[in-house]
Structures are given as C-alpha cells and as structure tokens.
C-alpha cells in the first residue's frame, strides 16, 4: 500500500520514485523466491507425500523404514533359529522356511500344528498395517513408487471401480499372488478398505498360506528337520549368501529403473533441438 501512494504523490520525481519502489520490488522478489523454494523442498517426487509432512506421514514413513531395518537386523538370527527354535523364528519373521521347519518338528513330536499356525499370524502380519495406512495417506503416489508396482499401476482405475469385488479376493489371495504383498496392502488402503476388514482378510490369507506350508513340513517330517538343522549349522554362510544375492538383485533392479528414462532422453533432446 505504501509504494503506490509514494508513486502517486511524487509522479514527476523519477529518481525518488525509483528509489521508493526498488525496496518494495526487491522484497517482493525475495519473497517470491523464498516461498517457492520452501514449497519445492517438500514437493520432492521421491517423497510419498505432497507439501509439508504431517505427523501421520512421519510416523508411517518411520515405521516402514524401521520394518526394513528389522528385516536386515534379524537375518542372522532367522537362519540360525530355523533348525533349533523354528516357532520362535515364526514369531519373529514368519518366514517360509520357519513354518515348514516348525511343522516338521511337530511331526517328530516337538510341538503341535496348532501352535505352528498361531505363531505364523503375528509373524506374517506384524508390519502389514503400515502399508495399508500408507495407502490411505498417500494413495497412487506411493503405489507407483513401490518396486514391482508398474504393471499394477496401469489398472488402478479398474480397481477403484470394482471396489470390494477386487480388493476382498485380492487380500485373501495376497499370499499366493506373484506380486509383493505390500503392494496389495497399499492398494486396498487407497481403495478405502476399512481397518477391521483388512485385519480379518489378512488373517485368512496368512492362515491359508501357513496351512499350506505346515502341511508340506508335516509331510516331509524327519527329512525337513535334518535339512533345517543343517541350515542352522551353516547359518553364517547362508546369511552371507542371502545378503549378497539380495544386494545383487537390488542393484539389478536399480539399473533397470535408471535405464528406462535414458531410453527417452535422446528423443527429448532431439525434440528440443
């Protein structure tokens, strides 16, 4: 308000008018430069949220990161327990080998199948709610950022139209589908599935999967017990092998992801030229 009044009061004094308006323009320019800068900092495409993060965004993101840390920290213990305390291994990580091993131990008289199935529920479900929550918070922005979700992302419109006709069967079959379960959880959260429904369907899926693995382990019996004890005996080497294989696969996936925009780079440069 002060700058226009100064200009109208002294219309003939060009130098004074310029001197009076310069600070105002300079302040406006600095303000315009500052505000977009702050906005751009939070609108990083690598972040799942838009704008400044809320408390819920930070908590959910921290939980997902900690779940990854938990997986890697538990890896040596996961291998060593599979042939000594498989039910404990189930509770901690719900891994396929621990369920098979626990059922095989039950076959030879160490434990029961009921305990094997019950231990698989918290072992397999402990971090699932984080991905459902991420779907509710961030939706498609987070779905397309997940590894292995590019094929799924093309059908999100159909998923939203189908509603429970798709999300309910997808949840029940999530343990058997050739898609990471986390992607299914994010999608159903984004599609609006209620938390209670999510828990019930997730538990059904986990019990079906654990029942299949437990049946396999119970059928193998002594042979699976011997194999599990061998894995535990050489747990250090098995852990090193798993880590190396995981790192190689991650590097391969990263190279593929980086190669996709590079294919379009020459065309875009030619178009610009």
Backbone as a ProteinNet text record, in pm:
[ID]
protein_1_A
[PRIMARY]
XXXXXXXXXXXXXXXXXXXXXXXXXXXXXXXXXXXXXXXXXXXXXXXXXXXXXXXXXXXXXXXXXXXXXXXXXXXXXXXXXXXXXXXXXXXXXXXXXXXXXXXXXXXXXXXXXXXXXXXXXXXXXXXXXXXXXXXXXXXXXXXXXXXXXXXXXXXXXXXXXXXXXXXXXXXXXXXXXXXXXXXXXXXXXXXXXXXXXXXXXXXXXXXXXXXXXXXXXXXXXXXXXXXXXXXXXXXXXXXXXXXXXXXXXXXXXXXXXXXXXXXXXXXXXXXXX
[TERTIARY]
83.5	0	86.2	200.8	282.8	351.3	386.3	460	374.1	250.8	167.6	138.8	119.9	93.8	214.6	333.6	454.3	466.1	436.9	447.4	345.1	222.7	121.5	147.5	211.5	238.7	348.8	445.8	558.6	574.6	482	487.7	599.7	648	749.5	889.7	903.5	1037.4	1071	1129.2	1158.6	1257.6	1366.5	1470.5	1417	1335.5	1280.9	1181.5	1100.6	1003.5	1073.1	1183.5	1258.4	1318.3	1370.1	1430.3	1326.2	1202.6	1098.7	1045.4	1037.9	979.6	1078.8	1207.5	1308.2	1304.1	1299.6	1293.8	1170.6	1057.2	935	947.3	1001.2	1019.5	1117.8	1224.4	1326.9	1269.4	1184.6	1122	1026.1	948.4	853.9	926.7	1039.1	1115.8	1174.9	1228.4	1287.4	1180.5	1062.4	953	908.5	899.5	858.5	961.4	1089.7	1193.4	1194.2	1159	1164	1049	927.9	811	814.1	842.6	852.6	965.3	1073.1	1184.2	1141.5	1064.5	1015.1	918.1	832.7	735.2	804.8	906.2	976.5	1051.2	1098.4	1171.2	1082.4	956.7	864.7	799	800.4	736.7	834.5	929.5	1026.4	952.8	966.5	895.1	938.7	1053.4	1097.9	1023.8	953.8	875.9	733	672.2	537.3	427	456.9	353.7	378.1	275.4	284.2	281.1	368.1	371.9	443.6	429.2	494.4	434.3	517.2	463	388.5	281	206.3	268.6	220.5	269.9	243.1	124.5	89.8	184.8	223.7	317.9	451.4	500.8	631.4	626.2	520.4	509	499.6	418.1	402.1	532.3	597.5	723.4	831.6	838.3	936.4	910.6	782.6	750.3	792.9	772.7	813.2	965.1	1035.7	1182.1	1230.8	1172.9	1213.3	1181.9	1075.3	1045.6	1155.9	1211.3	1324.2	1449	1473.6	1588.4	1571.4	1448.9	1418.9	1449.7	1413.5	1439.9	1588.5	1668.7	1812.1	1879	1835.5	1895.2	1864.6	1749.7	1706.4	1758.5	1819.5	1859	1950.8	2057.7	2142.2	2066	1980.1	1902.8	1799.3	1743.7	1642.9	1698.6	1820.7	1880	1920.1	1973.8	2023.3	1910.3	1793.9	1682.9	1600.7	1612.6	1523.8	1540.1	1658.9	1681.7	1689.3	1671.1	1678.6	1549.5	1496.9	1371.9	1285	1228.9	1154.1	1029	962.8	843.3	880.9	994.3	1043.3	1075.1	1135.8	1164.2	1035.2	931.1	799.1	747.5	751.6	700.6	776.4	905.9	987.5	969.4	965.3	961.1	861.2	803.7	704.8	757.1	883.9	943.9	892.9	901.8	854.5	927.5	1060	1137.7	1109.5	1077.7	1049.8	916.4	816.6	687.2	700.5	771.2	792.4	869.3	973.4	1055.2	975.9	895.7	817.2	717.6	654.4	561.1	633.8	752.7	831.1	871.1	907.2	939.4	815.9	697.7	573.9	549.1	586.7	566.9	649.3	767.3	853.8	834.4	730.7	696.2	737.2	789.7	831.9	734.5	625	526.9	403.1	309.4	183.5	157.7	73	39.7	-39.7	-121.3	-198.4	-105.3	0.5	98.2	168.5	198.3	264.1	178.3	49.2	-40.3	-61.1	-76.3	-97.4	26.1	144.4	267.6	288.6	233.1	251.3	173.3	64.1	-21.1	54	108.8	183.7	312.7	373.7	497.9	480.6	369.3	345.6	272.8	199.3	112.8	167.4	278.4	318.5	337.9	379.1	402.3	299.3	201.3	107.3	26.2	-12.2	-95.8	-24.7	107.5	180.6	155.8	150.6	130.6	-15.3	-108	-248.1	-261.3	-198	-201.1	-137.1	-26.1	39	-53.9	-132	-229.4	-335.3	-380.2	-479.4	-421.5	-294.5	-232.8	-190.1	-127.3	-56.5	-110.8	-187.2	-254.1	-162.4	-201.6	-131.8	14.1	42.8	180.2	275.6	229.6	313.8	308.4	194.1	180.6	281.4	289.9	379.1	526.1	555.4	694	742.3	650	689.4	753.1	857.9	918.5	817.5	813.8	726.1	582.8	554.5	415.1	379	471	442.4	331.7	333.9	228.9	93.6	95.3	-29.8	-86.5	1	-43.9	-133.2	-118.9	-199.7	-347.9	-377.4	-514.5	-579.9	-522.2	-576.1	-717.8	-744.2	-878.7	-982.6	-950.2	-1042.2	-1058.9	-948.6	-955.4	-1051.9	-1043	-1129.8	-1276.4	-1301.4	-1437.9	-1493.1	-1409.4	-1454.1	-1480	-1399	-1417.2	-1396.9	-1486.2	-1470.8	-1467.9	-1526	-1522.8	-1379.6	-1290	-1148.5	-1067.7	-1087.6	-999.5	-1013.9	-1136.1	-1154.8	-1085.1	-1109.8	-1036.2	-884.9	-843.6	-700.2	-634.6	-703.3	-649.1	-639.2	-743.6	-742.5	-632.8	-609.1	-509.5	-373.2	-356.3	-233.2	-107.4	-119.3	-2.2	37.1	-52.8	-28.5	-2.5	-28.8	-13.2	133.8	171.6	310.9	339.3	286.1	302.3	338.6	434.1	464.3	339.6	322.2	202.6	186.2	297.2	289.9	214.5	228.6	157.4	6.8	-34.6	-177	-230.2	-153.7	-198.8	-213.7	-118.6	-127	-248.5	-272.8	-384.5	-517.9	-535.6	-664.3	-684.2	-574.9	-586.1	-627.8	-567.3	-604.5	-748.1	-792.8	-928.6	-1035.2	-992.5	-1089.2	-1131.6	-1057.9	-1094.9	-1083.3	-1182.1	-1180.7	-1074.4	-1025.2	-916.7	-959.6	-1079.2	-1126.2	-1135.3	-1189.8	-1198.4	-1060.1	-967.2	-829.6	-768.4	-785.6	-729	-787.2	-918.2	-983.4	-935.9	-936.4	-896.7	-747.9	-666.9	-523.5	-498.7	-571	-555.6	-596.9	-704	-746.7	-638.4	-582.2	-477	-354.7	-316.3	-199.5	-222.5	-340.5	-369.2	-371.9	-424.7	-423.4	-280.8	-198.1	-58.6	19	2.2	72.1	24.3	-106.1	-157	-95.5	-77.7	-14.2	130.7	203.9	344.1	355.8	267.8	271.4	240.3	146.1	116.2	236.4	311.1	432.8	537.1	558.7	657.2	619.1	492.1	444.7	461	440.9	458.2	605.2	693.4	836.4	891.5	844.2	881.7	1030.8	1087.6	1227.4	1323.1	1293.6	1383.4	1394.9	1282.9	1285.7	1358.6	1345.8	1415.8	1565.9	1611.1	1754.3	1804.1	1725.9	1765.7	1771.2	1673.5	1670.2	1790.3	1824.3	1940.5	2069.8	2076.2	2194.3	2206.5	2092.4	2092.4	2138.5	2089.3	2129.8	2278.1	2329.5	2471.6	2561.1	2518.3	2596.8	2528.8	2469.4	2389.6	2469.8	2596.8	2679	2692.4	2722.2	2741.8	2610.1	2503.2	2372.6	2334	2365	2334	2412.1	2540.6	2623.7	2569.5	2531.7	2477.2	2348.4	2260.2	2133.4	2158.8	2251.9	2283.3	2339.8	2433.6	2495	2390.5	2306.8	2203.3	2104.3	2065.8	1971.5	2030.9	2157.6	2223	2234.1	2270.4	2282.6	2148	2042.2	1909.6	1865.1	1897.7	1861.8	1937	2065.3	2143.6	2091.8	2052.5	1998.2	1867.5	1780.5	1654.2	1676.8	1776.6	1805.2	1857.9	1943.1	1995	1883.7	1790.8	1678.5	1592.5	1570.3	1488.5	1555.2	1688	1760.7	1769.4	1764.3	1776.9	1651.1	1536.2	1409.4	1404.2	1435.5	1433.1	1542.4	1656.2	1766	1725.4	1633.2	1589.2	1517.3	1448.4	1372.3	1452.5	1570.4	1649.1	1690.8	1746.7	1787.1	1670.5	1554.6	1439.1	1397.4	1401.3	1362.7	1460.9	1592.8	1692.3	1676.3	1648.6	1628.2	1506.2	1401.7	1279.8	1304.8	1384.8	1416	1500.1	1594.7	1679.1	1596.2
-120.5	0	124.3	127.1	247.8	281.2	178.2	207.1	278.4	231.6	308	449.2	472.7	607.9	697	648.3	728.1	763.9	664.3	693.5	797.8	793.2	890.8	1027.3	1034.2	1163.9	1237.2	1169.4	1233.8	1177	1208.4	1149.6	1206	1327.4	1389.3	1357.2	1306.3	1278.8	1133.8	1109.4	971.7	902.9	975.4	912.9	873.6	966.1	936.1	821.3	820.3	711.3	579.5	578.6	453.8	407.8	506.6	470.8	416.5	472.1	426.5	290.6	265.6	138	25.2	52.9	-52.9	-145.6	-92.9	-184.9	-272.6	-214.3	-294	-407.9	-378.7	-482.6	-587.4	-538.2	-630.4	-723.7	-669.2	-752.4	-852.6	-804.4	-895.8	-1006.8	-970.6	-1071.7	-1174.2	-1123.4	-1217.4	-1305.5	-1246.7	-1327.6	-1431.5	-1393.8	-1489.3	-1599.6	-1563.7	-1666.4	-1758.1	-1705.4	-1785.6	-1884.6	-1837.9	-1925	-2044.8	-2026.1	-2143.4	-2236	-2178.3	-2261.4	-2355.6	-2301.8	-2386	-2490.7	-2449.1	-2543.2	-2653.8	-2617.8	-2717.4	-2816.7	-2770.5	-2860.8	-2974	-2947.5	-3050.9	-3127.5	-3073.6	-3140.7	-3227.3	-3285.3	-3376.2	-3501.3	-3539.4	-3658	-3787.8	-3786.5	-3907.4	-3928.7	-3826	-3838.5	-3881.4	-3962.8	-4011.1	-3908.9	-3801.6	-3702.3	-3572.8	-3491.7	-3360.6	-3252.2	-3154.7	-3047.2	-3088.3	-3006	-3031.7	-3155.3	-3249.2	-3373.1	-3348.9	-3424.9	-3422.8	-3522.3	-3523.5	-3618.9	-3761.7	-3784.6	-3918.1	-3961.9	-3869.2	-3902.7	-3948.4	-3874.1	-3906.3	-4039.4	-4063.6	-4187.8	-4309.3	-4298	-4409.6	-4437.4	-4332.1	-4348.5	-4406.9	-4360.8	-4413.7	-4561.6	-4599.9	-4740.2	-4828.7	-4782.8	-4861.8	-4875.8	-4768.2	-4774.1	-4869.4	-4861	-4949.5	-5096.3	-5121.3	-5260.4	-5317	-5233.7	-5278.2	-5302	-5213.4	-5232.2	-5360.7	-5385.8	-5506.3	-5631.7	-5630.7	-5746.7	-5776.5	-5673.3	-5696.1	-5730.9	-5668.6	-5697.7	-5839.6	-5891.3	-6023.9	-6135.3	-6102.4	-6203.3	-6311.8	-6277.8	-6385.3	-6475.6	-6415.3	-6493.2	-6579.6	-6528.7	-6602.5	-6734.8	-6733.8	-6856	-6952.3	-6899.3	-6987.4	-7052.8	-6987.6	-7041.9	-7146.3	-7151	-7235.9	-7383.7	-7423.6	-7563.9	-7590.9	-7486.3	-7503.7	-7462.9	-7344.5	-7294.3	-7235.6	-7320.6	-7269.4	-7190.4	-7222.6	-7147	-7004.5	-6988.5	-6853.6	-6777.9	-6847.9	-6785.3	-6743.4	-6824.3	-6788.2	-6658.5	-6650.2	-6531.4	-6406	-6420.4	-6304	-6257.7	-6351.2	-6307.9	-6381.5	-6492	-6563.3	-6611.8	-6646.1	-6686.9	-6823.5	-6849	-6975.7	-7094	-7081.2	-7194.2	-7222	-7117.2	-7139.7	-7212	-7183	-7250.6	-7398.1	-7424.2	-7563.3	-7639.9	-7576.9	-7642.4	-7668.6	-7571.8	-7589.9	-7704.4	-7714.4	-7825.3	-7959.4	-7960.9	-8084.2	-8127.3	-8031.9	-8063.5	-8117.5	-8060.3	-8110.8	-8255.9	-8291.7	-8428.7	-8529	-8486.8	-8578.6	-8563.3	-8489.4	-8484	-8360.4	-8258	-8133.1	-8021.8	-8010	-7906.7	-7962.9	-7871.1	-7908.7	-7817.7	-7866.4	-7786.6	-7661.7	-7670.6	-7553.8	-7439.2	-7471.1	-7368.8	-7312.7	-7399.1	-7355.2	-7252.1	-7279	-7188	-7057.6	-7067	-6945.4	-6856	-6916.4	-6836.8	-6765.5	-6821.5	-6759.7	-6629.3	-6613.5	-6494.9	-6365.7	-6351.9	-6228.3	-6219.9	-6335.5	-6333.4	-6276.6	-6308.5	-6263.7	-6129.8	-6091.5	-5973.7	-5849.2	-5859.1	-5753.3	-5616	-5609.8	-5480.5	-5448.3	-5535.4	-5516.9	-5388.2	-5353.2	-5235.2	-5107.7	-5105.1	-4986.3	-4956.5	-5060.9	-5041.4	-5008.4	-5065.8	-5024.2	-4875.7	-4833.3	-4693.3	-4603.9	-4650.5	-4572.5	-4552.9	-4655.5	-4640.8	-4538.1	-4533.9	-4434.3	-4293.2	-4280.2	-4148	-4093.5	-4177.3	-4127.2	-4178.6	-4285.3	-4332.6	-4366.4	-4319.6	-4357.9	-4312.7	-4201.9	-4150	-4251.3	-4322.1	-4422.7	-4556	-4588.2	-4714.5	-4723.5	-4619.4	-4623.1	-4619.5	-4580.3	-4575.5	-4710.2	-4803.2	-4933.2	-5020.2	-5097.5	-5189.2	-5293.7	-5315.6	-5417.5	-5374.3	-5243.8	-5198.4	-5135.9	-5130.5	-5062.3	-5132.5	-5265.1	-5337.4	-5317	-5312.3	-5296.7	-5157	-5055.7	-4916.6	-4888.2	-4965.3	-4941.1	-4972.3	-5052	-5097.9	-5035.5	-4927.6	-4867.8	-4813.4	-4760.8	-4711	-4821.6	-4937.2	-5051.1	-5099.9	-5095.7	-5138.6	-5050.4	-4919.9	-4828.2	-4847.6	-4879	-4903.4	-5034.5	-5137.6	-5268.6	-5268.4	-5192.5	-5185	-5319.1	-5358.5	-5485.4	-5609.3	-5601	-5716.7	-5753.9	-5656.4	-5683.7	-5691.3	-5594.5	-5583.8	-5701.5	-5752	-5863.4	-5990.3	-6035.6	-6153.3	-6131.1	-6008.4	-5979.5	-5995.7	-5953.9	-5969.3	-6116.2	-6193.6	-6335.4	-6410.3	-6373.7	-6443.2	-6374.9	-6270.9	-6191.2	-6273.4	-6377.6	-6460.4	-6551.4	-6568.1	-6661.6	-6592	-6462.4	-6390.3	-6360.1	-6355.3	-6323.4	-6173.7	-6107.9	-5963.7	-5944.7	-5858.4	-5833.7	-5797.7	-5858.8	-5837	-5689.5	-5620.6	-5479.8	-5397.3	-5430.2	-5355.9	-5375.5	-5499.2	-5526.1	-5445.9	-5440.6	-5368.9	-5219.9	-5162.5	-5020.2	-4992.7	-5080.5	-5060.8	-5067.6	-5167	-5178.4	-5063.8	-5014.8	-4897.5	-4775.5	-4758.1	-4645.8	-4658.9	-4783.6	-4806.5	-4787.3	-4769.7	-4737.7	-4853.3	-4964.4	-5077.7	-5039.5	-5077.8	-5049	-5133.4	-5082.3	-5149.5	-5286.9	-5298.7	-5427	-5529.6	-5488.3	-5578.5	-5621.3	-5525.7	-5556	-5662.1	-5647	-5742.5	-5882.4	-5889.9	-6020.6	-6090.8	-6020.1	-6080.9	-6114.8	-6030.4	-6058.3	-6183.9	-6199.6	-6318.7	-6445.1	-6436.1	-6551.6	-6590.3	-6490.7	-6516.8	-6580.4	-6527.5	-6579	-6722.9	-6752.5	-6888.5	-6987.7	-6946.7	-7034.5	-7065	-6961.1	-6978.2	-7062.6	-7030	-7106	-7250.7	-7273.4	-7409.8	-7490	-7428.8	-7497.2	-7534	-7437.9	-7464.1	-7566.1	-7555.5	-7650.2	-7791.9	-7804.2	-7935.9	-7994.1	-7909.2	-7955.6	-8001.2	-7918.7	-7955	-8080.7	-8094.9	-8212.8	-8338.4	-8325.4	-8439.4	-8479.9	-8382.4	-8412.5	-8470.2	-8418.6	-8473.3	-8471.9	-8588.4	-8602	-8542.2	-8557.4	-8503.4	-8351.2	-8285.5	-8140.1	-8098.5	-8176	-8145.7	-8152.2	-8255.3	-8269	-8152.1	-8115.1	-8002.5	-7872	-7850.4	-7728.5	-7721.1	-7833.5	-7835	-7809.6	-7856.8	-7830.3	-7681.9	-7618.7	-7474.4	-7396.1	-7434.3	-7365.3	-7384.1	-7503.4	-7531.2	-7441.5	-7416.6	-7331.3	-7194.7	-7145.3	-7023.2	-6901.5	-6894.2	-6778.8	-6771.8	-6886.1	-6889	-6866.2	-6922.2	-6898.6	-6750.6	-6687.1	-6544.3	-6459.7	-6489.9	-6416.1	-6432.9	-6554.4	-6579.6	-6503.6	-6498.2	-6425.3	-6275.7	-6222.2	-6079.2	-6045	-6124.6	-6099.4	-6107.1	-6209.9	-6225.3	-6108.8	-6065.4	-5953.7	-5824.7	-5799	-5677.7	-5679.7	-5795.5	-5806.2	-5783	-5840	-5819.9	-5674.7	-5609.6	-5469.1	-5380.4	-5408.4	-5331.3	-5352	-5474.6	-5503.1	-5428.2	-5428.1	-5356.2	-5205.9	-5153.5	-5010.6	-4971.5	-5057.4	-5027.6	-5027.5	-5121.5	-5124.8	-4999.6	-4958.2	-4839	-4713.8	-4706.3	-4591.1	-4594.6	-4712.9	-4724.6	-4682.2	-4687.1	-4653.5	-4507.3	-4407.4	-4269.2	-4240.5	-4315.9	-4292.6	-4326	-4420.2	-4455.2	-4339.3	-4259.1	-4147.3	-4018.9	-4018.8	-3896.4	-3845.2	-3931.4	-3880.3	-3819.6	-3884.4	-3833.5	-3696	-3678.2	-3549.8	-3441.7	-3477.8	-3378.4	-3338.3	-3439.9	-3409	-3319.5	-3349.3	-3269.3	-3125	-3112.4	-2976.9	-2901	-2975.5	-2908.8	-2865.2
0	0	0	69.4	80.8	-49.4	-128.9	-251.8	-354.9	-383.8	-478.4	-432.2	-302.8	-253.8	-279.2	-260	-284.1	-429.6	-517.9	-660.5	-703.5	-653.8	-693.9	-634.1	-517.9	-453.5	-524.5	-583.7	-648.5	-789.5	-879.7	-1012.2	-1096.5	-1068.8	-1153.3	-1108.5	-990.7	-938.6	-969.9	-1088.7	-1132.1	-1044.2	-1004.3	-922.8	-787.7	-727.8	-596.2	-604.7	-713.5	-729.7	-744.9	-823.3	-841.8	-712.8	-635.2	-506.3	-412.2	-418.6	-327.5	-365.5	-498.4	-541.4	-539.2	-547.1	-553.7	-434.4	-311.6	-197.9	-200.4	-242.3	-247	-346.2	-465.9	-567	-519.3	-454.7	-406.1	-301.7	-210.5	-107.6	-167.8	-268.7	-332.3	-404.5	-471.1	-543.9	-450.3	-336.6	-241.3	-180.6	-155	-101.5	-200.3	-329.2	-432.3	-447.3	-426.1	-437.7	-317.2	-201.4	-80.1	-71.4	-100.4	-85.6	-178.5	-311.2	-396.1	-353.7	-299.8	-254.2	-143.8	-48	61	8.8	-84.2	-138.9	-217.1	-298.9	-378.8	-292	-178	-89.7	-43	-15	32.8	-80.7	-202.8	-315.4	-393.9	-324.7	-385.8	-434.5	-562.9	-613.5	-547.1	-479.6	-410.1	-278.5	-231.7	-109.1	-141.3	-57.7	-88.6	-64.2	7.6	38.6	-38.2	-47.6	-111.3	-3.8	-17.9	79.5	207.2	308.8	436.6	502.4	551.3	609	739.2	756	881.3	977.9	1100	1199.6	1152.9	1095.3	1046.1	935.2	846.9	739.8	797.1	894.1	953.1	1026.6	1102.6	1178.5	1085.8	981.9	889.2	814.3	768.2	695.1	785.2	908.8	1003.5	1031.6	1044.2	1067.3	952.4	827.9	711.9	706.2	734.2	735.5	843.9	962.4	1072.5	1041.9	966.8	929.7	840.8	752.7	671.7	754.5	850.5	940.5	1021.9	1067.1	1144.2	1062.4	935	848.9	840.7	814.4	798.9	931.3	1039.6	1170.4	1214.2	1172.3	1215.6	1126.2	1015.6	917.5	973.8	1047	1101.5	1198.6	1281.1	1377.3	1306.8	1198.9	1122.4	1071.9	1022.5	967.7	1078.7	1187.1	1293.8	1372.3	1383	1461.5	1387.1	1254.6	1177	1210.9	1257.4	1290.9	1439.7	1521.1	1666.5	1736	1702.5	1761.8	1650.6	1565.4	1448.9	1484.8	1595.5	1634.3	1672.9	1739.4	1771.8	1643.8	1547.1	1417.6	1348.7	1361.1	1306.3	1366.8	1498.1	1566.9	1525.4	1502.6	1471.5	1327.7	1232.6	1093.1	1005.4	1052.2	972.4	838.8	832.1	705.8	661.7	533.9	477	538.3	546.9	598.9	745.6	822.6	964.6	984.4	901.8	913.1	874.8	765.8	723.2	829.4	882.5	984	1111.3	1155.6	1277.8	1261.9	1144.6	1121	1115.8	1058.7	1055.4	1196.3	1280.7	1419.6	1491.7	1459.3	1519.6	1478.4	1356.6	1307.9	1388	1432.3	1507.9	1658.5	1698.8	1840.3	1914.7	1846	1911.3	1873.7	1951.3	1925.2	1856.9	1825.7	1761.2	1642	1550.3	1433.2	1470.4	1576.2	1619.2	1658	1730.3	1769.5	1646.6	1550.8	1427.5	1354.7	1342.8	1271.3	1347.4	1478.5	1558.5	1557.8	1561.9	1561.6	1428.5	1321.5	1189.9	1176.6	1251.6	1236	1271.4	1393	1419.8	1339	1311.1	1234.7	1095	1031.2	894	885.7	989.8	982.3	1052.3	1119.3	1212.8	1148.5	1021.5	958.1	848.9	830.7	720	732.6	854.2	874.1	828.7	832.8	790	641.4	560.8	417.2	385.3	460.1	447	481.1	588.4	631.1	525.6	466.2	361.1	242.8	209.1	101.7	133.8	259	299.9	296.7	333	342.4	206.4	123.6	5.1	-126.7	-126.1	-246.9	-362.3	-481.4	-603.9	-603.5	-540.3	-538.6	-476.3	-375.2	-310.1	-384	-444.3	-515.6	-629.4	-710.9	-826.9	-785.9	-661.9	-615.5	-563.4	-538.1	-484	-591.3	-555.6	-653.5	-700	-829.7	-885.4	-905.4	-891.3	-898	-1033	-1126.5	-1253.4	-1331.6	-1332	-1404	-1336.8	-1203.3	-1128.8	-1145.8	-1153.9	-1157.9	-1278.6	-1386.2	-1505.4	-1482.5	-1381.8	-1360.3	-1236.8	-1185.8	-1064	-1084.8	-1203.4	-1230.1	-1221.4	-1276.9	-1269.5	-1126.5	-1052.2	-911.9	-834.6	-856.3	-784	-822.7	-949.1	-992.9	-936.2	-931.5	-883	-733.8	-657.1	-511.8	-443.9	-352.5	-278.2	-366.4	-487	-577.1	-614.5	-611.9	-637.6	-508.7	-419.3	-303.6	-206.7	-187.6	-94.5	-144.9	-268.8	-317	-322.7	-357.5	-364.1	-227.9	-122.3	11.9	52.1	23.8	61.8	-12.4	-137.2	-219.4	-219.3	-137	-141.4	-114.3	-32.4	-1.2	-117	-213.3	-322.9	-456.2	-464.2	-590.2	-619.7	-749.2	-785.6	-779.7	-678.1	-656.8	-510	-478.5	-336.4	-257.1	-141.2	-60.9	-21.7	-1.9	37.3	-65.5	-193.6	-298	-283.1	-255.1	-235.2	-117.4	-8.3	111.4	84.3	10.8	-21.5	-110	-206.7	-298.8	-225.4	-138.3	-69.5	29.8	88.7	174.5	95.8	-22.5	-110	-158.9	-182.5	-232.8	-124.9	1.7	106.8	194.1	192.3	277.5	424.7	505.8	649	718.2	831.1	901.9	953.5	1008.8	1060.9	949.1	836.1	720.5	675.6	674	634.7	726.9	857.4	952.6	932.7	915.8	901.4	774.7	662.1	536	534.7	597.9	606.7	689.9	800.1	883.9	808.6	729.5	649.9	549.5	481.7	384	450	564.8	636.7	682.1	733.1	778.6	662.1	547.8	430.8	386.6	382.9	342.1	443.5	570.6	675	677.6	653.4	649.8	537.1	420.7	308.3	340.6	395.1	429.6	542.8	641.4	752.9	704.7	611.2	554.5	483.9	411.4	344.5	445.3	548.9	650.4	726.5	756.6	830.5	744.8	613.8	523.3	513.6	506.5	495.8	625.4	737.9	867.5	893.9	918.3	960	857.9	730.2	627.7	638	661.3	675.4	802	908.8	1033.6	1011.9	942.8	914.6	830.1	727.8	642.8	721.7	811.1	891.9	985.7	1045.5	1135.6	1058.6	935.7	853	821.7	789.1	760.9	883.1	1000.8	1124	1152.6	1121.8	1147.2	1061.8	938.7	848.7	830.9	938	930.7	883.9	922.9	883.4	732.3	670.7	525.9	451.7	503.6	442.1	450.5	563	578.9	480.1	465.6	369.9	228	194.5	61.1	35.6	135.8	120.5	102.6	182.6	172.8	35.6	-11.6	-142.5	-253.8	-249.2	-351.6	-348.7	-228.5	-216.6	-271.4	-241.2	-290.1	-442.3	-498.6	-644.1	-713.1	-657.3	-715.3	-705.1	-591	-574	-673.6	-695.3	-792	-933.5	-964	-1096.7	-1120.9	-1020.2	-1032.7	-1046.3	-973.6	-980.5	-1118.3	-1175.2	-1309.3	-1413.5	-1400.5	-1494	-1481.1	-1355.2	-1332.8	-1389.2	-1379	-1430.7	-1583	-1642.1	-1787.9	-1859.8	-1795.2	-1860.3	-1904.2	-1816.9	-1865.6	-1967.2	-1960.1	-2053.1	-2195.8	-2214.4	-2348.7	-2416.2	-2335.1	-2390.7	-2394.4	-2333.1	-2325.7	-2463.9	-2557.2	-2687.8	-2764.8	-2759.3	-2831.5	-2780.2	-2648.6	-2592.4	-2628.7	-2635.8	-2673.4	-2820.3	-2906.6	-3047.1	-3067.2	-2988.3	-2999.1	-2957.3	-2848.9	-2802.4	-2903.2	-2969	-3068.9	-3189.9
[MASK]
+++++++++++++++++++++++++++++++++++++++++++++++++++++++++++++++++++++++++++++++++++++++++++++++++++++++++++++++++++++++++++++++++++++++++++++++++++++++++++++++++++++++++++++++++++++++++++++++++++++++++++++++++++++++++++++++++++++++++++++++++++++++++++++++++++++++++++++++++

